[in-house]
Tab-separated table of C-alpha atoms in Angstrom:
chain	number	residue	atom	x	y	z
B	17	UNK	CA	111.309	89.158	68.417
B	18	UNK	CA	110.225	91.843	70.807
B	19	UNK	CA	110.332	90.911	74.468
B	20	UNK	CA	108.029	92.571	76.945
B	21	UNK	CA	107.835	93.395	80.617
B	22	UNK	CA	104.418	92.519	82.061
B	23	UNK	CA	104.026	95.332	84.601
B	24	UNK	CA	101.555	95.468	87.503
B	25	UNK	CA	101.190	98.821	89.233
B	26	UNK	CA	100.192	99.184	92.872
B	27	UNK	CA	97.180	101.255	93.857
B	28	UNK	CA	97.909	104.978	93.668
B	29	UNK	CA	101.008	104.478	91.493
B	30	UNK	CA	102.464	107.404	89.571
B	31	UNK	CA	105.593	107.580	87.413
B	32	UNK	CA	107.060	110.008	89.946
B	33	UNK	CA	107.107	107.287	92.637
B	34	UNK	CA	110.293	105.593	93.770
B	35	UNK	CA	108.892	102.221	94.746
B	36	UNK	CA	110.612	98.920	95.293
B	37	UNK	CA	110.255	96.582	92.313
B	38	UNK	CA	109.658	92.820	92.338
B	39	UNK	CA	110.760	91.175	89.094
B	40	UNK	CA	109.703	87.549	88.665
B	41	UNK	CA	110.907	85.047	86.048
B	42	UNK	CA	109.028	81.947	84.922
B	43	UNK	CA	110.514	78.473	84.674
B	44	UNK	CA	110.082	75.686	82.127
B	45	UNK	CA	113.570	74.282	81.673
B	46	UNK	CA	114.519	77.408	79.674
B	47	UNK	CA	112.480	75.842	76.815
B	48	UNK	CA	108.880	76.695	77.734
B	49	UNK	CA	106.599	78.585	80.076
B	50	UNK	CA	105.264	82.120	79.902
B	51	UNK	CA	105.202	85.295	82.045
B	52	UNK	CA	101.554	84.684	82.979
B	53	UNK	CA	102.624	81.777	85.171
B	54	UNK	CA	104.241	84.210	87.608
B	55	UNK	CA	101.449	86.792	87.628
B	56	UNK	CA	100.306	85.725	91.127
B	57	UNK	CA	103.696	86.724	92.545
B	58	UNK	CA	103.847	90.055	90.686
B	59	UNK	CA	100.241	90.777	91.700
B	60	UNK	CA	100.901	89.922	95.354
B	61	UNK	CA	103.752	92.428	95.564
B	62	UNK	CA	101.815	95.086	93.669
B	63	UNK	CA	99.224	94.637	96.421
B	64	UNK	CA	101.928	95.452	98.961
B	65	UNK	CA	102.881	98.691	97.218
B	66	UNK	CA	105.692	97.470	94.952
B	67	UNK	CA	105.830	97.549	91.168
B	68	UNK	CA	105.452	93.915	90.080
B	69	UNK	CA	106.984	92.773	86.791
B	70	UNK	CA	106.911	89.356	85.107
B	71	UNK	CA	109.419	89.196	82.268
B	72	UNK	CA	109.672	87.512	78.886
B	73	UNK	CA	112.899	85.955	77.625
B	74	UNK	CA	113.976	84.033	74.554
B	75	UNK	CA	113.442	80.293	75.010
B	76	UNK	CA	116.196	77.747	74.441
B	77	UNK	CA	115.963	76.226	70.966
B	78	UNK	CA	118.931	74.327	69.583
B	79	UNK	CA	117.495	74.345	66.023
B	80	UNK	CA	117.228	78.140	66.056
B	81	UNK	CA	120.559	78.540	67.827
B	82	UNK	CA	119.021	80.103	70.943
B	83	UNK	CA	121.167	79.049	73.898
B	84	UNK	CA	120.857	79.199	77.665
B	85	UNK	CA	123.353	82.066	77.440
B	86	UNK	CA	120.695	83.996	75.470
B	87	UNK	CA	118.166	83.330	78.251
B	88	UNK	CA	120.705	84.681	80.739
B	89	UNK	CA	121.342	87.775	78.605
B	90	UNK	CA	117.625	88.531	78.418
B	91	UNK	CA	117.142	88.280	82.183
B	92	UNK	CA	120.090	90.595	82.744
B	93	UNK	CA	118.794	92.966	80.028
B	94	UNK	CA	115.424	93.142	81.798
B	95	UNK	CA	117.001	94.360	85.043
B	96	UNK	CA	119.185	96.792	83.144
B	97	UNK	CA	116.091	98.121	81.345
B	98	UNK	CA	114.193	98.603	84.615
B	99	UNK	CA	117.135	100.488	86.141
B	100	UNK	CA	117.581	102.641	83.052
B	101	UNK	CA	113.852	103.452	82.880
B	102	UNK	CA	113.274	103.643	86.649
B	103	UNK	CA	111.989	107.236	86.396
B	104	UNK	CA	109.135	106.317	84.043
B	105	UNK	CA	108.377	103.012	85.804
B	106	UNK	CA	108.081	104.719	89.199
B	107	UNK	CA	110.817	102.465	90.586
B	108	UNK	CA	113.693	103.044	92.985
B	109	UNK	CA	116.677	101.652	91.035
B	110	UNK	CA	118.304	100.611	94.320
B	111	UNK	CA	115.306	98.577	95.484
B	112	UNK	CA	115.034	95.850	92.870
B	113	UNK	CA	114.218	92.292	93.916
B	114	UNK	CA	114.577	89.502	91.358
B	115	UNK	CA	112.831	86.177	91.853
B	116	UNK	CA	112.084	83.106	89.773
B	117	UNK	CA	111.106	79.465	89.855
B	118	UNK	CA	113.178	76.543	88.552
B	119	UNK	CA	114.942	77.728	85.354
B	120	UNK	CA	113.540	81.168	86.225
B	121	UNK	CA	115.343	80.884	89.546
B	122	UNK	CA	118.530	80.226	87.601
B	123	UNK	CA	117.936	83.361	85.529
B	124	UNK	CA	117.195	85.366	88.681
B	125	UNK	CA	120.541	84.269	90.140
B	126	UNK	CA	122.139	85.049	86.761
B	127	UNK	CA	121.297	88.727	87.152
B	128	UNK	CA	123.579	88.851	90.196
B	129	UNK	CA	126.276	86.400	89.197
B	130	UNK	CA	127.267	86.217	85.551
B	131	UNK	CA	128.866	89.593	84.920
B	132	UNK	CA	130.555	88.480	81.718
B	133	UNK	CA	127.328	87.461	79.971
B	134	UNK	CA	125.699	90.533	78.441
B	135	UNK	CA	123.789	91.420	75.290
B	136	UNK	CA	126.133	93.029	72.769
B	137	UNK	CA	125.836	96.792	72.616
B	138	UNK	CA	124.223	97.308	76.013
B	139	UNK	CA	125.507	99.866	78.471
B	140	UNK	CA	127.239	97.572	80.939
B	141	UNK	CA	127.902	100.503	83.277
B	142	UNK	CA	124.274	99.969	84.355
B	143	UNK	CA	124.380	97.150	86.892
B	144	UNK	CA	122.111	94.128	86.532
B	145	UNK	CA	122.786	93.059	90.125
B	146	UNK	CA	119.536	93.189	92.111
B	147	UNK	CA	119.269	94.345	95.714
B	148	UNK	CA	117.781	91.022	96.816
B	149	UNK	CA	117.094	87.564	95.382
B	150	UNK	CA	114.207	85.195	96.109
B	151	UNK	CA	114.857	81.804	94.484
B	152	UNK	CA	112.134	79.148	94.222
B	153	UNK	CA	113.429	75.575	93.712
B	154	UNK	CA	116.047	77.055	91.354
B	155	UNK	CA	118.352	75.443	88.840
B	156	UNK	CA	121.413	76.259	90.918
B	157	UNK	CA	123.958	73.721	89.646
B	158	UNK	CA	124.372	73.113	85.907
B	159	UNK	CA	126.977	70.370	86.339
B	160	UNK	CA	126.060	66.759	85.545
B	161	UNK	CA	125.016	66.408	89.200
B	162	UNK	CA	122.490	69.212	88.814
B	163	UNK	CA	120.177	70.156	85.956
B	164	UNK	CA	120.630	71.306	82.379
B	165	UNK	CA	124.241	70.307	81.760
B	166	UNK	CA	123.608	69.258	78.164
B	167	UNK	CA	121.592	72.417	77.413
B	168	UNK	CA	124.217	74.647	79.047
B	169	UNK	CA	126.941	73.043	76.939
B	170	UNK	CA	130.715	73.008	77.290
B	171	UNK	CA	130.765	76.396	79.014
B	172	UNK	CA	128.246	75.260	81.660
B	173	UNK	CA	130.484	76.355	84.537
B	174	UNK	CA	130.223	80.001	83.437
B	175	UNK	CA	126.461	79.891	84.043
B	176	UNK	CA	126.295	77.604	87.064
B	177	UNK	CA	125.321	79.688	90.130
B	178	UNK	CA	126.903	77.174	92.507
B	179	UNK	CA	130.237	77.536	90.707
B	180	UNK	CA	130.180	81.353	90.524
B	181	UNK	CA	129.541	82.339	94.153
B	182	UNK	CA	131.694	85.205	95.400
B	183	UNK	CA	131.536	87.875	98.072
B	184	UNK	CA	129.387	90.968	97.666
B	185	UNK	CA	126.243	89.238	96.385
B	186	UNK	CA	122.763	90.480	97.367
B	187	UNK	CA	120.802	88.999	100.301
B	188	UNK	CA	119.253	85.754	99.070
B	189	UNK	CA	116.270	83.688	100.195
B	190	UNK	CA	115.979	80.205	98.668
B	191	UNK	CA	113.072	77.757	98.880
B	192	UNK	CA	113.806	74.123	98.061
B	193	UNK	CA	112.385	70.669	98.760
B	194	UNK	CA	114.463	67.687	99.857
B	195	UNK	CA	112.497	65.439	97.473
B	196	UNK	CA	113.369	67.489	94.375
B	197	UNK	CA	114.912	65.163	91.794
B	198	UNK	CA	114.752	67.691	88.922
B	199	UNK	CA	116.957	70.363	90.470
B	200	UNK	CA	118.499	68.293	93.275
B	201	UNK	CA	118.278	69.697	96.803
B	202	UNK	CA	121.991	69.051	97.340
B	203	UNK	CA	122.811	71.915	94.964
B	204	UNK	CA	120.660	74.382	96.897
B	205	UNK	CA	122.301	73.329	100.141
B	206	UNK	CA	125.790	73.700	98.669
B	207	UNK	CA	124.898	77.105	97.199
B	208	UNK	CA	123.598	78.306	100.582
B	209	UNK	CA	126.769	77.120	102.326
B	210	UNK	CA	128.989	78.724	99.669
B	211	UNK	CA	127.081	82.014	100.013
B	212	UNK	CA	127.615	82.065	103.779
B	213	UNK	CA	131.278	81.114	103.414
B	214	UNK	CA	131.743	84.063	101.020
B	215	UNK	CA	130.242	86.404	103.631
B	216	UNK	CA	126.886	86.894	101.898
B	217	UNK	CA	123.446	86.899	103.542
B	218	UNK	CA	121.652	83.677	102.646
B	219	UNK	CA	118.582	81.922	104.020
B	220	UNK	CA	117.455	78.455	102.930
B	221	UNK	CA	113.862	77.411	103.606
B	222	UNK	CA	113.744	73.609	103.471
B	223	UNK	CA	110.575	71.650	102.742
B	224	UNK	CA	111.014	68.057	103.873
B	225	UNK	CA	110.105	65.737	101.015
B	226	UNK	CA	109.052	68.606	98.762
B	227	UNK	CA	109.213	67.697	95.067
B	228	UNK	CA	110.077	70.076	92.248
B	229	UNK	CA	107.613	72.952	92.184
B	230	UNK	CA	106.098	71.908	95.530
B	231	UNK	CA	105.145	75.416	96.646
B	232	UNK	CA	103.140	76.085	93.487
B	233	UNK	CA	101.116	72.875	93.846
B	234	UNK	CA	99.473	73.484	97.220
B	235	UNK	CA	97.736	76.663	98.403
B	236	UNK	CA	99.035	76.348	101.983
B	237	UNK	CA	102.656	75.976	100.822
B	238	UNK	CA	102.261	78.843	98.357
B	239	UNK	CA	100.839	81.056	101.110
B	240	UNK	CA	103.681	80.068	103.425
B	241	UNK	CA	106.222	80.946	100.731
B	242	UNK	CA	104.721	84.419	100.308
B	243	UNK	CA	104.553	84.952	104.070
B	244	UNK	CA	108.238	84.075	104.502
B	245	UNK	CA	109.228	86.088	101.429
B	246	UNK	CA	107.290	89.083	102.775
B	247	UNK	CA	109.067	88.843	106.140
B	248	UNK	CA	112.461	88.598	104.424
B	249	UNK	CA	111.777	91.609	102.174
B	250	UNK	CA	110.255	93.612	105.015
B	251	UNK	CA	113.391	93.020	107.093
B	252	UNK	CA	115.479	94.449	104.240
B	253	UNK	CA	113.284	97.556	103.907
B	254	UNK	CA	111.619	96.693	100.580
B	255	UNK	CA	108.078	96.569	101.983
B	256	UNK	CA	106.764	99.540	103.905
B	257	UNK	CA	105.990	98.972	107.580
B	258	UNK	CA	102.379	100.137	107.050
B	259	UNK	CA	101.757	97.752	104.118
B	260	UNK	CA	99.162	95.041	104.868
């Protein structure tokens, strides 16, 4: 089926612009969810002068032989598409942020990490690696201690962010709650430590007692997440100094 980018343009946008781009990816255990769920994030960054995009991807379905690897391919294809079509999207191809929640956080990390997992026939000379990552309570460990081991299958280690950390990865901001029993907090902590050990820039925002999805359940926590994400992205030069 056709997959779409749900694009939100900032005020005054033209195709000739070279704006930073905030790509957001919905969660749902790879099996459900829809791009609309992440519209508030795309809209927020469009309000700050970025191009906001919420993406579609194939959903895991064992009966139809759609695997988590296909989800990964689609997320990587989306970034590759944005880079390839940057001129018509009004995007700076070197200012792409990828974010996502839960399984969407896994797919966001996948754009930076899993270089061997690509849709057949695509131009792999176009990098899928974003210039920054913002991960919201992500699936970060697909081992039996994490989430999704059975869905990921025998090759789970190939698509486990925790097990694929290396040097040269983009600056990463991760939000996670200590009370998360779906995607256990331990994985996020280990990922953060592995990122630092590899010489990457990594920040971990810890919510004490926060359950899975905590920052999307309470307005104050959601607002705090955006405030901290804004500060992180501003410090990296993705948000203009004069933006509100």
